[in-house]
Amino acid sequence: MLAFIFAPFYILVNLYLMHWMLRWAGCCHRLCGARAFRLTFTVLYAFVALTPLTGFLIDSPAWLRRLLKQMGNYWFGWMLYLALAILLTELALVAVRRVRQADFAAMQRVRQVQGGIALAIVCAVCIYGMINARTLRVTDYEITVPGVGKDMTIALLADLHLGYSTDPAYIERAARAVSDMQPDLIVFAGDIFDNEYDAIPAPERVAAALAAMPSAYGAYACWGNHDVSEPILAGFTWSAPDENKDDPRMAEFLERAGVTLLEDQAVTLANGVQLVGRKDPSRDRKLGESRLAPESLIAPLDQDRPIFVIDHQPKELRELALAGADLDLSGHTHNGQVFPGNLLLPLVWDNPCGYLQVEGMHSIVTAGLGVWGPDMRVGTHSEIVCITVHFADPR
C-alpha cells in the first residue's frame, strides 16, 4: 500500500527532473530543443524511471527481469542525488538572480553552468557510491564481559540481502575476509535474503562460499524482516494476506551454508557462552506469529554465564540488558546507506550503528554487508565486524 501512497510523489518528482533536464539541454544547444530530441529523451527517461514497475510486472525471461530490477535499484540512487543537486543549484541560481539583473543571454549561460555543475556532482557521487558499495571493510571492536575463559573472536555479518544486487564474487571475497579472522564464532544478524529466493545468482556457489568459512564454535543466524518471500515494488513489499511468505528454500540454503538458525532459541557453545537468536518482529507480523519478550527468553538461562543475543533490529536494548544479556548483535539500519539517511538514523534508533553500552550490556550494530534499494553507499560503508571478547572474572 505504501507504494500506492508514494506513487504520485514519485511521478511528480520524475516529471520535474525530466522537465529540468530538457530545459538545461535546450540551453546548451539548439538541436537539443528540437522536437525529435525531446521525444527521444522523454521515451528513454520514462523507460528508466519506470524500471521499478516493469521489473515488478515482468516475470520472464529471467535475464530481462534481473536487468530491469538492477536498473531500478541504480535509478533510485541516481534520482535521489539528481533531485538534491538540482535543489541546491536552483537555490544558488535564485541567489545569482538577486545579486545581478542578467539579460536573457547571460541567464542562459548561467543555466548552462548550473546544469553542468549539477550533473557533474550527481555523476561523481553516484559512481563513488556504486564503487563504495562493493568496497568491503572490516571494523574491529574489543569488549570485556563477565565470565571465565579464553578470549574469543566473533565475526558479525548482517544484511547480505542476497538477490538482484548480489554478486557471488563479492560474497566469496567477504567469506575470505572472515576466514582470515580465524573466528571462534560466526554470526549472521538477519536479512540474509532480499525477499525473493529466485533472485539469488548462483545460490549453490554463494552457499558454498559461506560454508567454507571456518569457526571453532560454528555459525549461527537469526531471521530479519526481509527474510520472507514477497514481491517488491519500488522497494516496498507487495503481497496478498493468504500468500505463503515462508519460503522453505531459505532455511535449506542456511543448512547448505553450514549455518544454524535460532528462532527464539538458545544454545550453549563449547566455551560456556549462551547464544540466543531472536525472531524478528516485522517478519513475525507478516507470518502471523509472535516472539518472546526479552525476560521470557533469557530468564531460563544461567545468569552466571555470558549471554550473547542475535537480534536483527536493535530494538529493546534496555529490556535485553535488564534481562541479563551481556552482548547484543544487530544489523538492519545499514547506517542509513545513502546520505543524508545516515544523519537521520539517530532520531529513530538508540544505536543506529557502531557501539553503545546500555545498562552494562554491549550493543554492536553493523552497517551491513549488502544493500537494499539504491545499489550504492554514500556516507556509509559495507562492512564485516570483528569483535574480540575478553572475559573478566566478576568475583
Coordinates of C-alpha atoms in Angstrom, one line a residue, residues 17-355:
L17 CA 13.5 16.2 -13.2
M18 CA 12.8 15.3 -16.8
H19 CA 11.5 18.9 -17.5
W20 CA 14.6 20.4 -15.8
M21 CA 17.0 18.2 -17.9
L22 CA 15.2 19.1 -21.1
R23 CA 15.3 22.8 -20.3
W24 CA 19.0 22.6 -19.5
A25 CA 19.8 20.6 -22.7
G26 CA 17.9 23.2 -24.7
C27 CA 20.1 25.9 -23.2
C28 CA 23.2 24.1 -24.2
H29 CA 22.4 23.6 -27.9
R30 CA 19.6 24.5 -30.2
L31 CA 19.4 20.9 -31.5
C32 CA 18.5 19.7 -28.0
G33 CA 15.4 21.9 -28.2
A34 CA 14.2 20.1 -31.3
R35 CA 11.1 18.0 -31.1
A36 CA 12.9 14.8 -32.2
F37 CA 15.5 15.2 -29.4
R38 CA 12.8 16.0 -26.8
L39 CA 10.7 13.0 -27.8
T40 CA 13.7 10.6 -27.8
F41 CA 14.8 11.8 -24.4
T42 CA 11.3 11.6 -22.9
V43 CA 11.0 8.0 -24.0
L44 CA 14.4 7.0 -22.7
Y45 CA 13.8 8.8 -19.4
A46 CA 10.4 7.2 -19.0
F47 CA 11.9 3.7 -19.7
V48 CA 14.5 4.1 -16.9
A49 CA 12.1 5.8 -14.4
L50 CA 9.6 3.0 -14.9
T51 CA 12.0 0.1 -14.3
P52 CA 10.9 -0.3 -10.7
L53 CA 7.4 -1.0 -12.1
T54 CA 8.4 -3.0 -15.2
G55 CA 10.8 -5.1 -13.1
F56 CA 7.9 -5.9 -10.8
L57 CA 5.4 -6.8 -13.6
I58 CA 7.7 -8.8 -15.9
D59 CA 8.5 -12.3 -14.7
S60 CA 10.2 -13.7 -17.8
P61 CA 12.6 -14.0 -19.4
A62 CA 14.7 -14.1 -16.2
W63 CA 17.6 -12.1 -17.7
L64 CA 15.2 -9.2 -18.6
R65 CA 13.6 -9.2 -15.1
R66 CA 17.1 -9.1 -13.5
L67 CA 18.2 -6.3 -15.8
L68 CA 15.1 -4.2 -15.0
K69 CA 15.4 -4.9 -11.3
Q70 CA 19.1 -3.8 -11.3
M71 CA 18.4 -0.7 -13.4
G72 CA 15.6 0.2 -11.0
N73 CA 17.9 -0.2 -7.9
Y74 CA 20.5 2.0 -9.5
W75 CA 18.0 4.6 -10.6
F76 CA 16.7 5.2 -7.1
G77 CA 20.2 6.4 -6.1
W78 CA 20.7 8.5 -9.2
M79 CA 17.2 10.0 -8.9
L80 CA 17.8 10.9 -5.2
Y81 CA 21.1 12.7 -5.9
L82 CA 19.8 14.3 -9.1
A83 CA 16.9 15.8 -7.1
L84 CA 19.3 17.0 -4.3
A85 CA 21.8 18.5 -6.8
I86 CA 19.0 20.3 -8.7
L87 CA 17.6 21.7 -5.4
L88 CA 21.0 23.0 -4.4
T89 CA 21.8 24.6 -7.8
E90 CA 18.3 26.1 -8.1
L91 CA 18.8 27.8 -4.7
A92 CA 22.2 29.1 -5.9
L93 CA 20.5 30.3 -9.1
V94 CA 18.0 32.3 -7.0
A95 CA 20.9 34.0 -5.3
V96 CA 22.5 34.8 -8.6
R97 CA 19.3 36.4 -9.9
R98 CA 19.1 38.6 -6.8
V99 CA 22.7 39.7 -6.9
R100 CA 22.7 40.7 -10.6
Q101 CA 20.0 41.6 -13.0
A102 CA 21.1 39.5 -16.0
D103 CA 19.7 39.7 -19.5
F104 CA 18.4 36.5 -21.2
A105 CA 21.7 35.6 -22.9
A106 CA 23.6 35.9 -19.6
M107 CA 20.9 33.9 -17.8
Q108 CA 21.1 31.2 -20.4
R109 CA 24.8 31.0 -19.8
V110 CA 24.2 30.7 -16.0
R111 CA 21.8 27.9 -16.6
Q112 CA 24.3 26.1 -18.7
V113 CA 26.9 26.3 -15.9
Q114 CA 24.3 25.4 -13.3
G115 CA 23.2 22.3 -15.1
G116 CA 26.8 21.2 -15.8
I117 CA 27.7 21.5 -12.2
A118 CA 24.6 19.7 -11.0
L119 CA 25.2 16.7 -13.4
A120 CA 28.9 16.6 -12.6
I121 CA 28.1 16.3 -8.9
V122 CA 25.5 13.6 -9.5
C123 CA 27.8 11.6 -11.6
A124 CA 30.7 11.9 -9.1
V125 CA 28.6 11.0 -6.1
C126 CA 26.7 8.1 -7.7
I127 CA 29.8 6.5 -9.3
Y128 CA 31.6 6.7 -6.0
G129 CA 28.5 5.2 -4.2
M130 CA 28.3 2.3 -6.6
I131 CA 32.0 1.5 -6.2
N132 CA 31.9 2.1 -2.4
A133 CA 29.0 -0.4 -2.0
R134 CA 31.3 -3.1 -3.3
T135 CA 34.3 -1.9 -1.2
L136 CA 34.4 -4.3 1.8
R137 CA 35.8 -3.1 5.1
V138 CA 36.5 -4.9 8.4
T139 CA 35.5 -3.0 11.6
D140 CA 37.1 -4.0 14.8
Y141 CA 35.7 -3.8 18.3
E142 CA 37.1 -5.0 21.6
I143 CA 34.8 -5.6 24.7
T144 CA 35.0 -7.2 28.1
V145 CA 32.2 -9.2 29.6
P146 CA 31.8 -11.1 32.9
G147 CA 33.0 -14.7 32.7
V148 CA 35.9 -17.0 32.8
G149 CA 37.8 -18.4 29.9
K150 CA 40.0 -17.6 26.9
D151 CA 39.3 -14.6 24.7
M152 CA 37.1 -15.3 21.7
T153 CA 36.7 -13.7 18.3
I154 CA 33.2 -13.1 16.7
A155 CA 32.7 -12.4 13.0
L156 CA 29.4 -10.4 12.7
L157 CA 27.7 -10.2 9.3
A158 CA 24.3 -8.8 8.6
D159 CA 22.1 -7.6 5.7
L160 CA 23.6 -9.6 2.9
H161 CA 20.4 -9.0 1.0
L162 CA 21.1 -11.9 -1.4
G163 CA 19.2 -11.1 -4.5
Y164 CA 19.3 -8.8 -7.6
S165 CA 22.1 -6.6 -6.2
T166 CA 24.3 -9.6 -5.2
D167 CA 27.5 -10.5 -6.9
P168 CA 28.7 -14.0 -5.9
A169 CA 32.3 -12.9 -6.2
Y170 CA 31.6 -10.2 -3.6
I171 CA 30.2 -12.8 -1.2
E172 CA 33.3 -15.0 -1.8
R173 CA 35.5 -12.1 -1.1
A174 CA 33.6 -11.5 2.2
A175 CA 33.9 -15.2 3.1
R176 CA 37.7 -15.0 2.6
A177 CA 37.9 -11.9 4.8
V178 CA 36.0 -13.8 7.6
S179 CA 38.3 -16.8 7.1
D180 CA 41.3 -14.5 7.6
M181 CA 39.9 -13.5 11.0
Q182 CA 40.0 -17.2 12.2
P183 CA 36.9 -16.5 14.2
D184 CA 35.6 -18.7 17.1
L185 CA 32.0 -17.8 16.2
I186 CA 30.3 -16.5 13.1
V187 CA 27.0 -14.7 13.5
F188 CA 24.5 -13.6 10.8
A189 CA 22.2 -11.0 12.2
G190 CA 19.3 -11.2 9.8
D191 CA 18.3 -10.0 6.3
I192 CA 20.3 -12.7 4.7
F193 CA 17.9 -12.7 1.7
D194 CA 16.1 -9.9 -0.2
N195 CA 12.6 -11.2 -0.2
E196 CA 13.0 -13.4 -3.3
Y197 CA 15.0 -16.6 -3.3
D198 CA 14.9 -16.9 -7.1
A199 CA 16.7 -13.6 -7.3
I200 CA 19.9 -15.1 -5.9
P201 CA 22.5 -15.6 -8.6
A202 CA 24.2 -18.9 -8.3
P203 CA 22.8 -19.9 -4.9
E204 CA 24.9 -23.0 -4.7
R205 CA 28.1 -21.0 -5.3
V206 CA 27.1 -18.5 -2.6
A207 CA 26.1 -21.2 -0.1
A208 CA 29.5 -23.0 -0.7
A209 CA 31.4 -19.8 -0.1
L210 CA 29.6 -19.3 3.3
A211 CA 30.1 -23.0 4.2
A212 CA 33.8 -22.7 3.7
M213 CA 34.2 -20.1 6.5
P214 CA 35.9 -21.9 9.4
S215 CA 34.9 -21.3 13.1
A216 CA 35.6 -23.1 16.3
Y217 CA 32.1 -22.9 17.7
G218 CA 30.0 -22.8 14.5
A219 CA 27.9 -20.3 12.5
Y220 CA 24.5 -19.1 13.8
A221 CA 21.8 -16.8 12.4
C222 CA 18.5 -15.1 13.2
W223 CA 15.9 -14.0 10.6
G224 CA 15.4 -10.4 9.6
N225 CA 12.4 -8.5 8.2
H226 CA 13.4 -9.3 4.6
D227 CA 13.8 -13.0 5.1
V228 CA 10.4 -13.7 3.7
S229 CA 9.1 -14.4 0.2
E230 CA 7.4 -11.3 -1.0
P231 CA 7.5 -9.4 -4.4
I232 CA 9.0 -5.9 -4.1
L233 CA 7.5 -2.9 -5.9
A234 CA 9.7 0.2 -5.8
G235 CA 11.4 -1.0 -2.6
F236 CA 8.1 -1.8 -0.8
T237 CA 6.9 -5.4 -0.3
W238 CA 3.7 -6.4 -2.0
S239 CA 1.7 -9.5 -1.1
A240 CA -1.7 -11.0 -0.5
P241 CA -2.9 -11.9 3.0
D242 CA -3.2 -15.6 2.2
E243 CA 0.2 -15.8 0.4
N244 CA 2.8 -18.2 1.8
K245 CA 5.6 -15.9 2.7
D246 CA 7.8 -18.6 4.5
D247 CA 9.9 -19.9 1.6
P248 CA 11.5 -23.2 2.9
R249 CA 14.3 -22.8 0.4
M250 CA 15.7 -20.0 2.6
A251 CA 16.1 -22.3 5.6
E252 CA 17.5 -25.1 3.3
F253 CA 20.1 -22.6 2.0
L254 CA 21.3 -21.9 5.5
E255 CA 21.7 -25.6 6.1
R256 CA 23.8 -26.0 3.0
A257 CA 25.9 -23.0 4.1
G258 CA 26.5 -24.6 7.5
V259 CA 24.6 -22.0 9.4
T260 CA 22.3 -22.9 12.4
L261 CA 19.1 -20.9 12.6
L262 CA 18.0 -19.7 16.0
E263 CA 14.3 -18.6 16.3
D264 CA 13.7 -17.6 19.9
Q265 CA 16.2 -20.3 20.9
A266 CA 19.4 -20.6 22.8
V267 CA 22.4 -22.8 22.5
T268 CA 25.4 -23.2 24.8
L269 CA 28.8 -23.0 23.0
A270 CA 31.7 -25.2 23.9
N271 CA 33.3 -22.3 25.9
G272 CA 30.1 -21.9 28.0
V273 CA 28.8 -18.8 26.2
Q274 CA 25.0 -18.9 25.9
L275 CA 23.9 -17.7 22.4
V276 CA 20.3 -16.5 21.9
G277 CA 18.8 -15.9 18.5
R278 CA 15.6 -13.8 18.5
K279 CA 12.8 -13.8 16.0
D280 CA 12.2 -10.6 14.0
P281 CA 9.1 -8.6 15.0
S282 CA 8.4 -7.4 11.4
R283 CA 8.8 -10.9 9.9
D284 CA 6.5 -12.3 12.6
R285 CA 3.8 -9.8 11.8
K286 CA 3.9 -10.9 8.2
L287 CA 3.7 -14.6 9.1
G288 CA 1.1 -14.1 11.8
E289 CA 3.5 -15.1 14.6
S290 CA 5.0 -13.5 17.7
R291 CA 8.3 -13.6 19.5
L292 CA 9.2 -14.0 23.2
A293 CA 9.9 -10.9 25.3
P294 CA 13.5 -10.5 26.4
E295 CA 12.8 -11.6 30.0
S296 CA 10.9 -14.7 28.9
L297 CA 13.7 -15.7 26.5
I298 CA 16.6 -15.1 28.8
A299 CA 15.2 -16.0 32.2
P300 CA 15.7 -19.8 31.8
L301 CA 19.4 -19.3 31.1
D302 CA 22.3 -19.5 33.5
Q303 CA 22.8 -15.9 34.6
D304 CA 26.3 -16.7 35.9
R305 CA 27.5 -17.5 32.3
P306 CA 27.8 -14.9 29.5
I307 CA 24.7 -14.4 27.4
F308 CA 25.0 -13.1 23.8
V309 CA 22.0 -12.2 21.8
I310 CA 21.5 -12.0 18.0
D311 CA 18.6 -9.6 17.2
H312 CA 18.3 -8.3 13.7
Q313 CA 16.7 -4.9 14.7
P314 CA 18.5 -3.1 17.5
K315 CA 15.3 -2.8 19.5
E316 CA 14.5 -3.4 23.2
L317 CA 18.2 -2.8 24.1
R318 CA 17.4 -1.7 27.7
E319 CA 15.0 -4.6 28.1
L320 CA 17.6 -7.1 27.0
A321 CA 20.2 -5.6 29.3
L322 CA 17.9 -5.7 32.3
A323 CA 17.0 -9.3 31.4
G324 CA 20.7 -10.2 31.8
A325 CA 22.2 -10.1 28.3
D326 CA 25.9 -9.1 28.1
L327 CA 26.1 -8.5 24.3
D328 CA 23.6 -7.7 21.6
L329 CA 24.5 -8.1 18.0
S330 CA 22.3 -6.4 15.3
G331 CA 22.1 -5.0 11.8
H332 CA 19.1 -3.7 9.9
T333 CA 19.9 0.0 9.9
H334 CA 22.6 -0.1 7.1
N335 CA 23.8 3.1 8.9
G336 CA 21.4 4.9 6.6
Q337 CA 23.2 3.5 3.5
V338 CA 23.0 6.7 1.5
F339 CA 23.4 10.3 2.6
P340 CA 21.5 12.0 4.2
G341 CA 19.9 8.9 5.7
N342 CA 22.8 8.4 8.0
L343 CA 22.2 11.8 9.6
L344 CA 18.6 10.9 10.3
L345 CA 19.0 7.5 11.9
P346 CA 19.8 8.8 15.5
L347 CA 16.2 10.1 15.5
V348 CA 14.9 6.5 15.2
W349 CA 17.5 4.2 16.9
D350 CA 19.3 4.4 20.2
N351 CA 22.2 2.7 18.5
P352 CA 21.9 3.4 14.7
C353 CA 25.4 1.9 14.0
G354 CA 28.5 1.0 15.9
Y355 CA 29.0 0.6 19.6

